[in-house]
């Protein structure tokens, strides 16, 4: 992994960019702030279905319960330029990972893409489940919080 953890740029990606990746962005931003790191975090969706929209109200509420405000985020679609701009592109599930690679402009840049739960200490779960239809935002929050913690520890000690 080639990293520049002085001012790393990380892009969280899910399908709609209204549930999982906005939460992931908010959680990592909060942790980055707490650790006084100068990193930039953003999020995007492989679909443009919700482009321009705020995060899902359930995601906003889940974040708020943890003193994180994600209500200013707006959904946008992943672009080929994102693979140049960001150091890490973190996918929520396997389908998401494959959809992200379809947008990737070169083989080399594909090494920036990882499943976010690769960074969790507990490696039993590989995918962050899509909560849009079935709910489960607390579990999504817990999985993302754990992964973001692992990501920061991994980078800072690297
Ligand atoms: P997300 O959840 O990928 O975590 O933002 C979804 C949001 C919207 C839809 C699917 C998943 N949708 O079908 O509109």
mmCIF file of C-alpha atoms and ligand atoms in Angstrom:
data_model
loop_
_atom_site.group_PDB
_atom_site.id
_atom_site.type_symbol
_atom_site.label_atom_id
_atom_site.label_comp_id
_atom_site.label_asym_id
_atom_site.label_seq_id
_atom_site.Cartn_x
_atom_site.Cartn_y
_atom_site.Cartn_z
ATOM 1 C CA UNK A 1 0.000 0.000 0.000
ATOM 2 C CA UNK A 2 1.460 3.344 -0.898
ATOM 3 C CA UNK A 3 0.195 5.908 1.550
ATOM 4 C CA UNK A 4 0.856 9.479 2.388
ATOM 5 C CA UNK A 5 -0.730 9.658 5.780
ATOM 6 C CA UNK A 6 0.226 13.293 6.319
ATOM 7 C CA UNK A 7 -2.842 14.363 4.438
ATOM 8 C CA UNK A 8 -4.577 11.283 3.175
ATOM 9 C CA UNK A 9 -7.747 11.418 1.151
ATOM 10 C CA UNK A 10 -10.300 8.676 1.691
ATOM 11 C CA UNK A 11 -13.504 8.083 -0.270
ATOM 12 C CA UNK A 12 -16.296 5.979 1.250
ATOM 13 C CA UNK A 13 -18.508 4.330 -1.382
ATOM 14 C CA UNK A 14 -21.833 2.467 -1.244
ATOM 15 C CA UNK A 15 -24.717 1.982 -3.668
ATOM 16 C CA UNK A 16 -26.966 4.979 -2.983
ATOM 17 C CA UNK A 17 -24.621 7.243 -0.992
ATOM 18 C CA UNK A 18 -27.462 7.951 1.437
ATOM 19 C CA UNK A 19 -27.058 5.256 4.131
ATOM 20 C CA UNK A 20 -23.728 3.473 4.643
ATOM 21 C CA UNK A 21 -21.104 5.705 3.031
ATOM 22 C CA UNK A 22 -22.415 8.975 4.539
ATOM 23 C CA UNK A 23 -22.285 7.298 7.971
ATOM 24 C CA UNK A 24 -18.792 5.979 7.224
ATOM 25 C CA UNK A 25 -17.702 9.481 6.192
ATOM 26 C CA UNK A 26 -19.125 11.044 9.358
ATOM 27 C CA UNK A 27 -17.582 8.401 11.632
ATOM 28 C CA UNK A 28 -14.121 8.625 10.081
ATOM 29 C CA UNK A 29 -14.240 12.441 10.080
ATOM 30 C CA UNK A 30 -15.021 12.400 13.811
ATOM 31 C CA UNK A 31 -12.192 9.969 14.543
ATOM 32 C CA UNK A 32 -9.758 11.927 12.361
ATOM 33 C CA UNK A 33 -10.622 15.094 14.263
ATOM 34 C CA UNK A 34 -10.162 13.335 17.616
ATOM 35 C CA UNK A 35 -6.748 12.085 16.486
ATOM 36 C CA UNK A 36 -5.806 15.536 15.151
ATOM 37 C CA UNK A 37 -5.090 14.133 11.704
ATOM 38 C CA UNK A 38 -5.185 16.284 8.584
ATOM 39 C CA UNK A 39 -7.116 13.911 6.349
ATOM 40 C CA UNK A 40 -9.924 14.633 3.904
ATOM 41 C CA UNK A 41 -12.909 12.278 3.803
ATOM 42 C CA UNK A 42 -15.691 12.201 1.215
ATOM 43 C CA UNK A 43 -18.322 9.716 0.039
ATOM 44 C CA UNK A 44 -20.044 8.716 -3.202
ATOM 45 C CA UNK A 45 -22.411 6.102 -4.645
ATOM 46 C CA UNK A 46 -21.980 3.716 -7.559
ATOM 47 C CA UNK A 47 -25.523 4.714 -8.551
ATOM 48 C CA UNK A 48 -26.702 8.272 -9.099
ATOM 49 C CA UNK A 49 -30.228 7.365 -7.896
ATOM 50 C CA UNK A 50 -30.150 9.775 -4.982
ATOM 51 C CA UNK A 51 -27.752 12.404 -6.352
ATOM 52 C CA UNK A 52 -28.223 15.769 -4.638
ATOM 53 C CA UNK A 53 -30.175 14.264 -1.719
ATOM 54 C CA UNK A 54 -29.382 14.385 1.979
ATOM 55 C CA UNK A 55 -28.546 11.123 3.735
ATOM 56 C CA UNK A 56 -31.489 8.867 4.685
ATOM 57 C CA UNK A 57 -33.241 10.158 7.828
ATOM 58 C CA UNK A 58 -32.384 6.897 9.651
ATOM 59 C CA UNK A 59 -28.680 7.381 8.894
ATOM 60 C CA UNK A 60 -28.861 11.015 10.059
ATOM 61 C CA UNK A 61 -30.546 9.860 13.304
ATOM 62 C CA UNK A 62 -27.994 7.075 13.880
ATOM 63 C CA UNK A 63 -25.135 9.538 13.458
ATOM 64 C CA UNK A 64 -26.828 12.127 15.679
ATOM 65 C CA UNK A 65 -27.161 9.566 18.518
ATOM 66 C CA UNK A 66 -23.376 9.456 18.411
ATOM 67 C CA UNK A 67 -22.912 13.225 18.262
ATOM 68 C CA UNK A 68 -22.075 13.187 14.567
ATOM 69 C CA UNK A 69 -23.832 15.537 12.153
ATOM 70 C CA UNK A 70 -24.085 14.155 8.611
ATOM 71 C CA UNK A 71 -27.104 16.218 7.547
ATOM 72 C CA UNK A 72 -24.993 18.590 5.456
ATOM 73 C CA UNK A 73 -23.784 15.805 3.173
ATOM 74 C CA UNK A 74 -25.295 15.442 -0.312
ATOM 75 C CA UNK A 75 -25.301 12.280 -2.400
ATOM 76 C CA UNK A 76 -23.160 12.146 -5.535
ATOM 77 C CA UNK A 77 -22.102 9.490 -8.002
ATOM 78 C CA UNK A 78 -18.605 7.967 -8.107
ATOM 79 C CA UNK A 79 -16.504 9.250 -11.060
ATOM 80 C CA UNK A 80 -13.311 8.010 -12.774
ATOM 81 C CA UNK A 81 -11.494 11.137 -11.470
ATOM 82 C CA UNK A 82 -12.104 9.956 -7.890
ATOM 83 C CA UNK A 83 -9.533 7.189 -8.471
ATOM 84 C CA UNK A 84 -6.870 9.810 -9.142
ATOM 85 C CA UNK A 85 -7.830 12.227 -6.374
ATOM 86 C CA UNK A 86 -8.255 9.778 -3.459
ATOM 87 C CA UNK A 87 -5.645 7.523 -1.821
ATOM 88 C CA UNK A 88 -8.192 4.973 -0.589
ATOM 89 C CA UNK A 89 -11.596 4.036 -1.940
ATOM 90 C CA UNK A 90 -13.479 1.938 0.604
ATOM 91 C CA UNK A 91 -16.345 -0.324 -0.515
ATOM 92 C CA UNK A 92 -19.164 -1.591 1.707
ATOM 93 C CA UNK A 93 -19.870 -5.005 0.150
ATOM 94 C CA UNK A 94 -18.672 -7.351 -2.597
ATOM 95 C CA UNK A 95 -21.147 -6.172 -5.227
ATOM 96 C CA UNK A 96 -20.233 -2.606 -4.396
ATOM 97 C CA UNK A 97 -16.519 -3.486 -4.780
ATOM 98 C CA UNK A 98 -17.111 -4.931 -8.252
ATOM 99 C CA UNK A 99 -19.237 -1.930 -9.315
ATOM 100 C CA UNK A 100 -16.485 0.429 -8.135
ATOM 101 C CA UNK A 101 -13.854 -1.418 -10.187
ATOM 102 C CA UNK A 102 -16.026 -1.004 -13.288
ATOM 103 C CA UNK A 103 -15.572 2.770 -13.005
ATOM 104 C CA UNK A 104 -11.826 2.542 -12.312
ATOM 105 C CA UNK A 105 -9.822 4.030 -15.229
ATOM 106 C CA UNK A 106 -6.706 1.825 -14.887
ATOM 107 C CA UNK A 107 -5.405 -1.430 -13.424
ATOM 108 C CA UNK A 108 -2.873 0.457 -11.283
ATOM 109 C CA UNK A 109 -5.487 2.645 -9.636
ATOM 110 C CA UNK A 110 -7.562 -0.423 -8.740
ATOM 111 C CA UNK A 111 -5.170 -1.088 -5.839
ATOM 112 C CA UNK A 112 -6.732 1.890 -4.056
ATOM 113 C CA UNK A 113 -10.021 -0.009 -3.697
ATOM 114 C CA UNK A 114 -10.637 -2.130 -0.579
ATOM 115 C CA UNK A 115 -13.562 -3.608 1.324
ATOM 116 C CA UNK A 116 -13.853 -1.343 4.366
ATOM 117 C CA UNK A 117 -14.180 -4.268 6.781
ATOM 118 C CA UNK A 118 -10.676 -5.446 5.771
ATOM 119 C CA UNK A 119 -9.554 -2.855 8.303
ATOM 120 C CA UNK A 120 -11.618 -4.205 11.212
ATOM 121 C CA UNK A 121 -9.858 -6.111 13.933
ATOM 122 C CA UNK A 122 -12.703 -8.630 13.938
ATOM 123 C CA UNK A 123 -12.395 -10.092 10.453
ATOM 124 C CA UNK A 124 -15.375 -12.467 10.756
ATOM 125 C CA UNK A 125 -17.633 -10.188 8.698
ATOM 126 C CA UNK A 126 -16.620 -9.042 5.200
ATOM 127 C CA UNK A 127 -19.588 -6.924 4.178
ATOM 128 C CA UNK A 128 -21.554 -4.019 5.623
ATOM 129 C CA UNK A 129 -25.195 -5.048 4.982
ATOM 130 C CA UNK A 130 -27.392 -2.685 2.978
ATOM 131 C CA UNK A 131 -29.842 -1.214 5.537
ATOM 132 C CA UNK A 132 -32.045 0.649 3.043
ATOM 133 C CA UNK A 133 -34.929 -1.844 2.956
ATOM 134 C CA UNK A 134 -34.392 -3.933 6.093
ATOM 135 C CA UNK A 135 -32.981 -1.430 8.579
ATOM 136 C CA UNK A 136 -30.199 -2.428 10.939
ATOM 137 C CA UNK A 137 -28.554 0.969 11.201
ATOM 138 C CA UNK A 138 -27.128 0.240 14.661
ATOM 139 C CA UNK A 139 -25.253 -2.779 13.332
ATOM 140 C CA UNK A 140 -24.071 -0.782 10.314
ATOM 141 C CA UNK A 141 -22.838 1.923 12.665
ATOM 142 C CA UNK A 142 -20.980 -0.581 14.859
ATOM 143 C CA UNK A 143 -19.302 -2.281 11.885
ATOM 144 C CA UNK A 144 -18.227 1.053 10.397
ATOM 145 C CA UNK A 145 -16.994 2.420 13.704
ATOM 146 C CA UNK A 146 -14.837 -0.661 14.222
ATOM 147 C CA UNK A 147 -13.470 -0.505 10.665
ATOM 148 C CA UNK A 148 -12.657 3.212 10.898
ATOM 149 C CA UNK A 149 -10.843 2.631 14.196
ATOM 150 C CA UNK A 150 -8.840 -0.160 12.579
ATOM 151 C CA UNK A 151 -8.104 1.975 9.540
ATOM 152 C CA UNK A 152 -6.698 4.831 11.612
ATOM 153 C CA UNK A 153 -4.615 2.525 13.850
ATOM 154 C CA UNK A 154 -3.246 0.752 10.785
ATOM 155 C CA UNK A 155 -2.263 3.970 9.010
ATOM 156 C CA UNK A 156 -0.871 5.812 11.988
ATOM 157 C CA UNK A 157 1.334 2.888 13.048
ATOM 158 C CA UNK A 158 2.341 2.060 9.438
HETATM 159 P P1 LIG B 1 -26.700 2.771 0.641
HETATM 160 O O1 LIG B 1 -28.192 2.195 0.748
HETATM 161 O O2 LIG B 1 -26.085 2.099 -0.559
HETATM 162 O O3 LIG B 1 -26.081 2.322 1.928
HETATM 163 O O4 LIG B 1 -26.830 4.263 0.504
HETATM 164 C C1 LIG B 1 -29.099 2.233 -0.317
HETATM 165 C C2 LIG B 1 -29.773 3.398 -0.610
HETATM 166 C C3 LIG B 1 -30.695 3.429 -1.617
HETATM 167 C C4 LIG B 1 -30.967 2.280 -2.347
HETATM 168 C C5 LIG B 1 -30.266 1.108 -2.063
HETATM 169 C C6 LIG B 1 -29.332 1.088 -1.050
HETATM 170 N N1 LIG B 1 -31.939 2.302 -3.358
HETATM 171 O O5 LIG B 1 -32.274 1.215 -3.897
HETATM 172 O O6 LIG B 1 -32.462 3.378 -3.701
#
